[in-house]
CSV table of C-alpha atoms in Angstrom, one decimal:
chain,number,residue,atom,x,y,z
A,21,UNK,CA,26.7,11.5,16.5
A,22,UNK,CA,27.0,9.1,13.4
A,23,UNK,CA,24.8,6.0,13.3
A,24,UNK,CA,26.3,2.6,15.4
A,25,UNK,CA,25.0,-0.7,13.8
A,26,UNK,CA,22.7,-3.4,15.8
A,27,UNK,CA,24.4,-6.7,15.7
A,28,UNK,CA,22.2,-9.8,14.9
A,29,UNK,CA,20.4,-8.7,12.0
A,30,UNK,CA,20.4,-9.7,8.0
A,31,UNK,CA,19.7,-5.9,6.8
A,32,UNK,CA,21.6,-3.0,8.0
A,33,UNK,CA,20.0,-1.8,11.3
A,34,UNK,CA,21.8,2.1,11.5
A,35,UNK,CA,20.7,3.2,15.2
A,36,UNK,CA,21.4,7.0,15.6
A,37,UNK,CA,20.9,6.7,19.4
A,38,UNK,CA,23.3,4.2,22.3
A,39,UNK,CA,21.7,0.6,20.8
A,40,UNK,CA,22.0,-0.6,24.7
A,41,UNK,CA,20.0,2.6,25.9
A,42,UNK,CA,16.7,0.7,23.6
A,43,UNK,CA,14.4,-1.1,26.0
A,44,UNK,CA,14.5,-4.6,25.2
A,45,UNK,CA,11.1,-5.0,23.7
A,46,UNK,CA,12.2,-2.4,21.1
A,47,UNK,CA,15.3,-4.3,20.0
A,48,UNK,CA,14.2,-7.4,19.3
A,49,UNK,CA,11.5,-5.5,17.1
A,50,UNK,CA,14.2,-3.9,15.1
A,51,UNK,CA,15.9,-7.5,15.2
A,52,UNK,CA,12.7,-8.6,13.8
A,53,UNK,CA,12.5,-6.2,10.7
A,54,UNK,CA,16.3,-6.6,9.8
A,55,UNK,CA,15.4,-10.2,9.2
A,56,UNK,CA,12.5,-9.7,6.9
A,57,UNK,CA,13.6,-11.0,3.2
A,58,UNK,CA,12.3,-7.8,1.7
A,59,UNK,CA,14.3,-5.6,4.1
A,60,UNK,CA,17.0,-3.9,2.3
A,61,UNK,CA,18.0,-1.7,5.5
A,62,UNK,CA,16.7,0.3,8.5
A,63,UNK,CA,17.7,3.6,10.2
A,64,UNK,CA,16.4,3.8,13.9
A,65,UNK,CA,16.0,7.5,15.4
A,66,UNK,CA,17.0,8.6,18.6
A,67,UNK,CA,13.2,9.0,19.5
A,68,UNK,CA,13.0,5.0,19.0
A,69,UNK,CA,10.5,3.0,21.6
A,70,UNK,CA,8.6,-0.1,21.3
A,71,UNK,CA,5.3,0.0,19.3
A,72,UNK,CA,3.0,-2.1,17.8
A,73,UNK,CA,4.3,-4.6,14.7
A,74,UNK,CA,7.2,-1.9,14.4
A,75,UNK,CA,9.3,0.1,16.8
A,76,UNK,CA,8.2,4.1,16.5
A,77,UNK,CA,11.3,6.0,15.4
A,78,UNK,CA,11.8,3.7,12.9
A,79,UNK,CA,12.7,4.1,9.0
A,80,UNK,CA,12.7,0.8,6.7
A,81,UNK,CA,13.2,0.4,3.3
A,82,UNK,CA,11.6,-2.6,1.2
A,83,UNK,CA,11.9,-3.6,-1.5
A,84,UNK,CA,8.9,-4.7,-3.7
A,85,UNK,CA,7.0,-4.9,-0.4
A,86,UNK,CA,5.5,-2.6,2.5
A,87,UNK,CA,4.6,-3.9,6.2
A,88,UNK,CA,1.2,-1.4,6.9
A,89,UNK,CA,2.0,-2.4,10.5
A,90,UNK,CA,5.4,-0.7,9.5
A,91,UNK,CA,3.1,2.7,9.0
A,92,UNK,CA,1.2,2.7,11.7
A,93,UNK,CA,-2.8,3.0,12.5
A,94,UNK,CA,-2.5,6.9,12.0
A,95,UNK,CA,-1.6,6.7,8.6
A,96,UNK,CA,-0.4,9.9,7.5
A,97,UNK,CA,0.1,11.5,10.9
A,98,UNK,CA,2.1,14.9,11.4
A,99,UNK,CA,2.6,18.2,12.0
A,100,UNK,CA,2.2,21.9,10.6
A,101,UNK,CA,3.4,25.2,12.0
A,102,UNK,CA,4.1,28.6,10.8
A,103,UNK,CA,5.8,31.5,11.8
A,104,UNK,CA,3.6,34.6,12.9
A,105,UNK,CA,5.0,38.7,12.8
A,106,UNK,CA,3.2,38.9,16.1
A,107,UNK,CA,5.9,39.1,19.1
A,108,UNK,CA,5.7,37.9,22.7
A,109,UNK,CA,5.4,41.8,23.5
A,110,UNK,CA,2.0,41.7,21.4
A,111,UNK,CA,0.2,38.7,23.5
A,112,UNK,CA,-1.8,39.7,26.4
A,113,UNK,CA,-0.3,38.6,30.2
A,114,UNK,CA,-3.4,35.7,30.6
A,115,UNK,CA,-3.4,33.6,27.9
A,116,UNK,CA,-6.4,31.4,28.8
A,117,UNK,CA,-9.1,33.4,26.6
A,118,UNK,CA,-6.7,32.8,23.5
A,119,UNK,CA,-6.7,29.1,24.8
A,120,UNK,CA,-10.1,29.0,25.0
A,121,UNK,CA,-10.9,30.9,21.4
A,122,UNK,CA,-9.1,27.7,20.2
A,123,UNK,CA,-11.0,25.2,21.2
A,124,UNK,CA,-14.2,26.9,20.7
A,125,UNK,CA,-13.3,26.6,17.0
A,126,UNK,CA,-11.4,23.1,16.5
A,127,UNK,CA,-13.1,20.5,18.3
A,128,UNK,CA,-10.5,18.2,20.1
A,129,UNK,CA,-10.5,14.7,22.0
A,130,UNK,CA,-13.5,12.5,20.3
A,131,UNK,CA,-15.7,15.2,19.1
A,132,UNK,CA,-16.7,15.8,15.8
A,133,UNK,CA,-18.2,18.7,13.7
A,134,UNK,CA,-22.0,19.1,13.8
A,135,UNK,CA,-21.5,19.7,10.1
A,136,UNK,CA,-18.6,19.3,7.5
A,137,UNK,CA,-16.1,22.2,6.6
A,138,UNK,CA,-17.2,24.1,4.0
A,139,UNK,CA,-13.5,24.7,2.2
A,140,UNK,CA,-14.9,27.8,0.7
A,141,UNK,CA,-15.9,29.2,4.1
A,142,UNK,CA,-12.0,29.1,5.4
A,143,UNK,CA,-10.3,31.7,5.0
A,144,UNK,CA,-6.7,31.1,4.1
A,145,UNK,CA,-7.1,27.3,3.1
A,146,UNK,CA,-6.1,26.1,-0.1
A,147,UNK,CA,-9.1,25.3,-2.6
A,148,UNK,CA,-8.4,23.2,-5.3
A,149,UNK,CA,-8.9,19.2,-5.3
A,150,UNK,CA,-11.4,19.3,-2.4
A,151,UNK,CA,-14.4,17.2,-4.9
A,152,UNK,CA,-12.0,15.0,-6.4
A,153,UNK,CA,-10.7,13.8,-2.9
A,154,UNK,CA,-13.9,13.2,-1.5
A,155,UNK,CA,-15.3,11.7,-4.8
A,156,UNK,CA,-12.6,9.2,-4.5
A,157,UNK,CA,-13.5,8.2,-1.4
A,158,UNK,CA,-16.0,5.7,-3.0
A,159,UNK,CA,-13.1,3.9,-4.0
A,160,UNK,CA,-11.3,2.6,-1.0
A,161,UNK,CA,-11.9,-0.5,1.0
A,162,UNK,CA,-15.7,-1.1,1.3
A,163,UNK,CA,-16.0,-2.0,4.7
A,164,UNK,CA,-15.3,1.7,5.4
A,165,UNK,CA,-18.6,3.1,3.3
A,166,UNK,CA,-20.3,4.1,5.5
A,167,UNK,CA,-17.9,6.0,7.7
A,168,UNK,CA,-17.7,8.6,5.1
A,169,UNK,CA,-19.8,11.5,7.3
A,170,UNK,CA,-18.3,10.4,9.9
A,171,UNK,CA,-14.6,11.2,8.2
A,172,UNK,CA,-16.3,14.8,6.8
A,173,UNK,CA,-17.6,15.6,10.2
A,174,UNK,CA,-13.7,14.9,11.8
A,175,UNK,CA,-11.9,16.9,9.2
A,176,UNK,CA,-10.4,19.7,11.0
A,177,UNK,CA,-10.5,18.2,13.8
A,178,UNK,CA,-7.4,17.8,16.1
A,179,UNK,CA,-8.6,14.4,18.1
A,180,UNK,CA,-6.5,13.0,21.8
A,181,UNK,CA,-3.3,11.7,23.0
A,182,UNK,CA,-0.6,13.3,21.8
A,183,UNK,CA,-1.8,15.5,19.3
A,184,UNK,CA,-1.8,18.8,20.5
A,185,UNK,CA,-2.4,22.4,19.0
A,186,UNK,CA,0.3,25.2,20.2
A,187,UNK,CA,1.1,29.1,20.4
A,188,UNK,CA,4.8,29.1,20.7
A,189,UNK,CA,7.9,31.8,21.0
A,190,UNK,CA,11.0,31.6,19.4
A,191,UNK,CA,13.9,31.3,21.6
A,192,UNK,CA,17.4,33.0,20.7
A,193,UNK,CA,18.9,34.5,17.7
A,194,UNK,CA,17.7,37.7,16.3
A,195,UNK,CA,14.0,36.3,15.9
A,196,UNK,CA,14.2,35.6,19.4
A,197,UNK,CA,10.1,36.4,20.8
A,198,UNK,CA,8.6,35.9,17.3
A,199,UNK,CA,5.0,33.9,18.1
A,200,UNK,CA,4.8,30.8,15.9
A,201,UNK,CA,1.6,28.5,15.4
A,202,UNK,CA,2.0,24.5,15.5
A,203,UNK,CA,-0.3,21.7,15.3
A,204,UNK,CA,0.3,17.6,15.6
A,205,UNK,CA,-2.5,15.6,14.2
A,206,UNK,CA,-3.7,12.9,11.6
A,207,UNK,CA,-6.1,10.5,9.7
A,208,UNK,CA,-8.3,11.0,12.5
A,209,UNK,CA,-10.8,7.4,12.9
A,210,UNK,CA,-10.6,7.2,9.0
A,211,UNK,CA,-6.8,6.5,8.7
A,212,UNK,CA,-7.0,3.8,11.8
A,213,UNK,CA,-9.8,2.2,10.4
A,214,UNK,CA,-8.3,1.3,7.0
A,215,UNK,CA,-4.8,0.4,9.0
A,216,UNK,CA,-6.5,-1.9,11.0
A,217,UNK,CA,-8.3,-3.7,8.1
A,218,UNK,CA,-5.4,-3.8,5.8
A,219,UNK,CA,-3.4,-4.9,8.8
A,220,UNK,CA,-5.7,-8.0,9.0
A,221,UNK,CA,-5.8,-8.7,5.1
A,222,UNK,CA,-1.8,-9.3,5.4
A,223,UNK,CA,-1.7,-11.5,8.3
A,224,UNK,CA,-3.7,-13.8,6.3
A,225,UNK,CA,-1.3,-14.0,3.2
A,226,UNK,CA,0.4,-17.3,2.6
A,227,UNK,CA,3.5,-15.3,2.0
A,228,UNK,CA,3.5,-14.2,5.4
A,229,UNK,CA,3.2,-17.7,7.3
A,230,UNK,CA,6.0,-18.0,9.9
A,231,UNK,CA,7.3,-14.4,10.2
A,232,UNK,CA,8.9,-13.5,13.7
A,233,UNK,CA,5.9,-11.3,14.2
A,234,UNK,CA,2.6,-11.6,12.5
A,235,UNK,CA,2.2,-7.6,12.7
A,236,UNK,CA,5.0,-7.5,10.3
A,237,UNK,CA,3.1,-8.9,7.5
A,238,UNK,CA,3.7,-7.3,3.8
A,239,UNK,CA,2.1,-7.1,0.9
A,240,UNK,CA,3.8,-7.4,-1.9
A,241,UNK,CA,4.3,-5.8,-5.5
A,242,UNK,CA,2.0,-6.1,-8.2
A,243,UNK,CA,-0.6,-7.9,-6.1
A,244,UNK,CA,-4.2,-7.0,-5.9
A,245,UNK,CA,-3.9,-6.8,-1.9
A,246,UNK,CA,-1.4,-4.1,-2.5
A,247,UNK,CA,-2.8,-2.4,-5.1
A,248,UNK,CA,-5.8,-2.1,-2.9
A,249,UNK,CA,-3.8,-0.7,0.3
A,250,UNK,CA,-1.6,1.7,-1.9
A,251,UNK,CA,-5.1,3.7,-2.9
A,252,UNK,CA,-6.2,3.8,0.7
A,253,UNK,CA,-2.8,4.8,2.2
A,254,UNK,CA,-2.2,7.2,-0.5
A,255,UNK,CA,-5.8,8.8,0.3
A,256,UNK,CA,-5.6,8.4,3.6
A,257,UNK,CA,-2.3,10.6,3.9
A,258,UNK,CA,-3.7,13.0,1.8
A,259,UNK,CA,-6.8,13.0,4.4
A,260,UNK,CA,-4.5,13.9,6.9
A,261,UNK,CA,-2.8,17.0,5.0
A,262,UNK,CA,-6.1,18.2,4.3
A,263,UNK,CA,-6.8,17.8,8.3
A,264,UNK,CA,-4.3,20.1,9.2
A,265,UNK,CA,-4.3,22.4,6.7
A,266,UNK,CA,-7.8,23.2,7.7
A,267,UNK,CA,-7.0,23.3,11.5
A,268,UNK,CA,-3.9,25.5,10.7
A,269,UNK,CA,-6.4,28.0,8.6
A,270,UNK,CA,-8.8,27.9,11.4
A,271,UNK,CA,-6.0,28.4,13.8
A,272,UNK,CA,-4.6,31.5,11.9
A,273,UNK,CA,-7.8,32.9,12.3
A,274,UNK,CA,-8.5,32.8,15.2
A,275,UNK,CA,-5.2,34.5,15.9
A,276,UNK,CA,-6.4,37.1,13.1
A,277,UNK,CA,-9.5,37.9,15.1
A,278,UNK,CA,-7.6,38.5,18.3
A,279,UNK,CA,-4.5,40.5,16.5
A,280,UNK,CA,-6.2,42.1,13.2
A,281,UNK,CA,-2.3,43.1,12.3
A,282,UNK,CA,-0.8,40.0,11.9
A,283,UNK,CA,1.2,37.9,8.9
A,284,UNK,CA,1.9,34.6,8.7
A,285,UNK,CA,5.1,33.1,6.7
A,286,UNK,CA,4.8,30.2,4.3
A,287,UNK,CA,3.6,27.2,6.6
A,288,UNK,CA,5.8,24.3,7.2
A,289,UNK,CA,3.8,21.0,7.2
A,290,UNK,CA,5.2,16.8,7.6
A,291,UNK,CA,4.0,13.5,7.9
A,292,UNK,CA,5.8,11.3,10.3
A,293,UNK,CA,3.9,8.0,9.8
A,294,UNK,CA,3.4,7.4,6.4
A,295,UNK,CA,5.0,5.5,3.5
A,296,UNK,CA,7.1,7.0,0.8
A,297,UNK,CA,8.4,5.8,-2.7
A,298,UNK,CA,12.3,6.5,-2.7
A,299,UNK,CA,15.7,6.0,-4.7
A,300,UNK,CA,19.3,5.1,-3.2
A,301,UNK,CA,22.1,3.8,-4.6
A,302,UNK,CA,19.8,3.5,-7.4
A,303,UNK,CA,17.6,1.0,-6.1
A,304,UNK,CA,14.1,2.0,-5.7
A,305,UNK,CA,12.0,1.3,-2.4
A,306,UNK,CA,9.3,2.0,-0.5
A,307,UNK,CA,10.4,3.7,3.0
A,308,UNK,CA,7.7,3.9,5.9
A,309,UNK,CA,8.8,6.1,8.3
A,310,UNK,CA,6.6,5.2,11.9
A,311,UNK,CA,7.8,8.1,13.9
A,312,UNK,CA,10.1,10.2,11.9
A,313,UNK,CA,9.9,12.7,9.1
A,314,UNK,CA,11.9,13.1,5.8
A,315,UNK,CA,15.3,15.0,6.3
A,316,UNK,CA,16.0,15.6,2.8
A,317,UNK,CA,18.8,17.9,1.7
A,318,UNK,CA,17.2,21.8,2.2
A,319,UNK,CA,13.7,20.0,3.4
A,320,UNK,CA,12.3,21.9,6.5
A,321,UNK,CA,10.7,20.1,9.2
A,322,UNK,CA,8.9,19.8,12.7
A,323,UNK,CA,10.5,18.0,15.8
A,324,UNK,CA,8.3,18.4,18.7
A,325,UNK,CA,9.6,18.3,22.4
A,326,UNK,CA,6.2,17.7,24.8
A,327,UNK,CA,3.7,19.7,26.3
A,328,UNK,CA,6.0,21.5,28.6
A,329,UNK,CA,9.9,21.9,27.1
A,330,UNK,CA,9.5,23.0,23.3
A,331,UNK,CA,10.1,22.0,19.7
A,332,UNK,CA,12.8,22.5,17.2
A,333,UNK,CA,12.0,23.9,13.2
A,334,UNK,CA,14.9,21.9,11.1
A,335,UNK,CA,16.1,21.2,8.2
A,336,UNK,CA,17.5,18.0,6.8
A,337,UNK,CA,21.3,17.2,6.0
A,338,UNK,CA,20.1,14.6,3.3
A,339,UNK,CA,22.0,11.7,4.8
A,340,UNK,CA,21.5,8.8,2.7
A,341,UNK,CA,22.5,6.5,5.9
A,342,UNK,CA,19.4,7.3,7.6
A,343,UNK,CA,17.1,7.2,4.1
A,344,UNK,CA,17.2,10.8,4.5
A,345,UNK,CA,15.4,10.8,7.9
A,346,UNK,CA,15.3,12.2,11.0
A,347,UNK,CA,13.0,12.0,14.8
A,348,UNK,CA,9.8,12.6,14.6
A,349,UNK,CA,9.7,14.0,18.5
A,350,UNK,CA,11.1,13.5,21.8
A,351,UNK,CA,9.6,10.1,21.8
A,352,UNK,CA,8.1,8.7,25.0
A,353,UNK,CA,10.1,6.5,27.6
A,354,UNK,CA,7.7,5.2,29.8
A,355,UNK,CA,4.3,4.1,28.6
A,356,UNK,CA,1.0,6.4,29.0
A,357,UNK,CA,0.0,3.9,32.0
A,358,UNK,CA,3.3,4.0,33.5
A,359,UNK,CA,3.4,7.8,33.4
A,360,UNK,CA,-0.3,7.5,35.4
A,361,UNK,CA,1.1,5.2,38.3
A,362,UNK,CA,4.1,7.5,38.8
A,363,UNK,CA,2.6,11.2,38.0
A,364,UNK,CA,-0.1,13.3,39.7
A,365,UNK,CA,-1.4,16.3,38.9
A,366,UNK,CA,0.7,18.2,41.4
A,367,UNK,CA,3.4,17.4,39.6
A,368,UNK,CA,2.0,18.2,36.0
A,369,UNK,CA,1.3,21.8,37.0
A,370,UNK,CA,5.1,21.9,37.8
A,371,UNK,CA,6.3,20.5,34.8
A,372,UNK,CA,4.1,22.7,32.7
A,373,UNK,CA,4.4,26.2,34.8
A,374,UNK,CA,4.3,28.6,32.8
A,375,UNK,CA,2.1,27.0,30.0
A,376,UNK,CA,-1.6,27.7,29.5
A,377,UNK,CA,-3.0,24.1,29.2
A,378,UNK,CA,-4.5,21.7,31.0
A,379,UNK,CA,-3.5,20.6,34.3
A,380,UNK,CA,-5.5,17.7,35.3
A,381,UNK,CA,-5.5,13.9,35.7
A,382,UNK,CA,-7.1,13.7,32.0
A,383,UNK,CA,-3.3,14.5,30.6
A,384,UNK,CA,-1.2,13.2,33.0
A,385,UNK,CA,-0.3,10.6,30.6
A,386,UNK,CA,1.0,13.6,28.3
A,387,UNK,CA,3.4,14.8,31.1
A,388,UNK,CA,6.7,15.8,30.0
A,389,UNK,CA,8.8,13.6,32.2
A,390,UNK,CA,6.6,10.8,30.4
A,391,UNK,CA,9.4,11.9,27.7
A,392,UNK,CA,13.0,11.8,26.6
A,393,UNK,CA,15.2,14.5,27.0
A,394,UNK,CA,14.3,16.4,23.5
A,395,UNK,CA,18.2,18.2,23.9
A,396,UNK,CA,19.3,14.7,24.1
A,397,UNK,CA,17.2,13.7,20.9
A,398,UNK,CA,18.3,16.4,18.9
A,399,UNK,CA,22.0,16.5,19.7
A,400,UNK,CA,22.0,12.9,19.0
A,401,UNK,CA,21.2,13.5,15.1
A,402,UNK,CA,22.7,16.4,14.5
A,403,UNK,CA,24.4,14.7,11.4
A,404,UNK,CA,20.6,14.5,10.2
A,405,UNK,CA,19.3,18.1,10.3
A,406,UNK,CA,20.5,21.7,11.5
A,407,UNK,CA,18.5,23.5,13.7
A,408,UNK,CA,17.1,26.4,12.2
A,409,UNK,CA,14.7,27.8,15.3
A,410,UNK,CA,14.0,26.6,18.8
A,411,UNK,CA,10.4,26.7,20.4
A,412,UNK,CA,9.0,27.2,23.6
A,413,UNK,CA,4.7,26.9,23.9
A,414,UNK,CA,3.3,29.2,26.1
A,415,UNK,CA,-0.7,27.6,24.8
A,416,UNK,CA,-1.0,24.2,24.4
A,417,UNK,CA,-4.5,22.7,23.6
A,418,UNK,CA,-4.5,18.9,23.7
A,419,UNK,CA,-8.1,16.7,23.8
């Protein structure tokens, strides 16, 4: 489908999904954004629900101004996979000691590392840049000094809710049982904690009085307050690469300990909350995408379904409508506490047969009818990205 415009609002608001299908809460956020004066348009993904400041599933592009509500609190958040030569017909019948060889080596939910990863001690992970990032963490907001062990003890670390780790089969086409790895995580407590304070600093700007919602606040251009958030956003993204990139290394090993034979492609890695700085039309902006991923022309990407129906590998169509965008996920259509009341675990372990996960009332929150339809997500931007492999998990590791 092509995009169908929200009525009521002074910037272009491009909804890629039906605009009366949004929950109500949702809409009046997007309302909300169109009418910002810096606003120059926003492209709302079929994954789009209600969120906090922003509507997840959103794209907007600003001019001379970025909303860090806009971003999120997991700055930088996102996910990695790559493509194994291991088959299904090379993977034992019980997968549950694979499961558990996982999270005996990436610590998941709250827990940290007893001590730092040593870069040099990964086998796999890239090596270069690793002082200069952490020297420069000196530099960012100094209310969040003395977190820095705390942020070298989470790195690598895969943290709760919806972040997951996967073993996964390709379904169809003539790679049709090839095992692929995936991984969803972010900024871990580092990325939420300089959010949060940032989020703070622009309530309080003058500029800001009398905005439809106070969690839209902006800083803008060429002031110290933005200067100041620009060096912690653009470290704390790069916190969150480095986060996966060392779980995906870790990952791969563990695989490579189990199946001393295998290869791994070149790994595919996104962000899908995080800000980027962008030209169209020839004007340039800065786009926050809260809940999608860049959908370039030729740029290959990670849509993830839930814990129990799959994921798509894409690649973007380039469409300048959408800022080049697409879904970051399924996207959830009832709340985590909604999902509680209505879900047991009866009915988790029959929405996830066939998966090696957990089954109990910890996740129930994470249950795939918690979800949209990911079919329906996906055939809903199909003028945003072409499929280029469908994925079924048959581990999934979640904290």
């Amino acid at each position: 489908m092509s995009f169908t415009p929200l009525p009521g609002t002074r910037a272009p608001v491009r909804v890629w999904t039906d605009p009366y299908a949004i929950e109500p809460q949702a809409a009046q956020q997007l309302r909300n954004i169109g009418a910002l004066p810096w606003v120059e348009g926003v492209a709302v993904m079929p994954d789009v629900h209600f969120g906090k400041g922003a509507t997840v599933g959103s794209v907007i592009a600003m001019r001379q101004a970025v909303s860090p509500a806009a971003v999120g609190v997991d700055i930088g958040c996102g996910m990695s996979a790559v493509r194994t030569s291991l088959t299904a017909a090379d993977l034992p019948d019980d997968l549950a000691g694979l499961r558990s060889a996982i999270e005996a080596t990436i610590p998941v939910g709250f827990a940290k590392r007893a001590d730092p990863v040593d870069p040099r001690r990964v086998r796999g992970l890239e090596q270069r840049g690793w002082a200069d990032f952490w020297e420069r963490f000196g530099a960012l907001d100094k209310r969040v000094a003395q977190l820095e062990t705390r942020a070298q003890r989470q790195l690598g670390t895969l943290g709760g809710g919806n972040h997951f780790i996967e073993v996964c089969l390709e379904q169809g086409g003539p790679e049709a049982g090839r095992v692929w790895l995936m991984l969803h995580s972010g900024s871990r407590n580092i990325g939420k904690e300089l959010a949060e304070r940032h989020i703070g600093i622009a309530r309080g700007l003058p500029h800001n009085a009398g905005l439809p919602d106070r969690d839209l606040a902006v800083f803008l251009a060429g002031t110290p307050e933005m200067e100041a958030y620009r060096r912690d956003l653009w470290w704390a993204q790069e916190y969150a690469r480095r986060n996966r990139a060392v779980m995906l290394a870790l990952l791969c090993n563990v695989v490579r300990d189990e199946f001393p034979q295998v290869g791994f492609d070149e790994p595919i890695s996104c962000h899908h909350n995080y800000v980027a700085e962008e030209t169209y039309d020839g004007l340039d902006v800065l786009v926050t995408r809260k809940g999608a991923i860049r959908a370039g022309a030729g740029d290959l990407g990670i849509i993830p379904g839930s814990m129990g129906t799959g994921s798509y590998i894409v690649r973007g169509k380039g469409n300048p409508d959408a800022y080049c965008s697409a879904s970051h996920g399924a996207g959830r259509r009832m709340s985590r506490g909604q999902a509680k009341r209505t879900y047991n675990t009866a009915d988790l372990v029959r929405q996830t047969a066939g998966v090696e996960c957990r089954k109990d009332a910890g996740v129930v929150d994470e249950i795939p009818a918690a979800y949209k339809d990911i079919r329906q997500v996906m055939a809903q931007q199909e003028d945003l990205v072409e499929v280029v492999a469908h994925l079924k998990q048959v581990v999934c590791v979640k904290g």
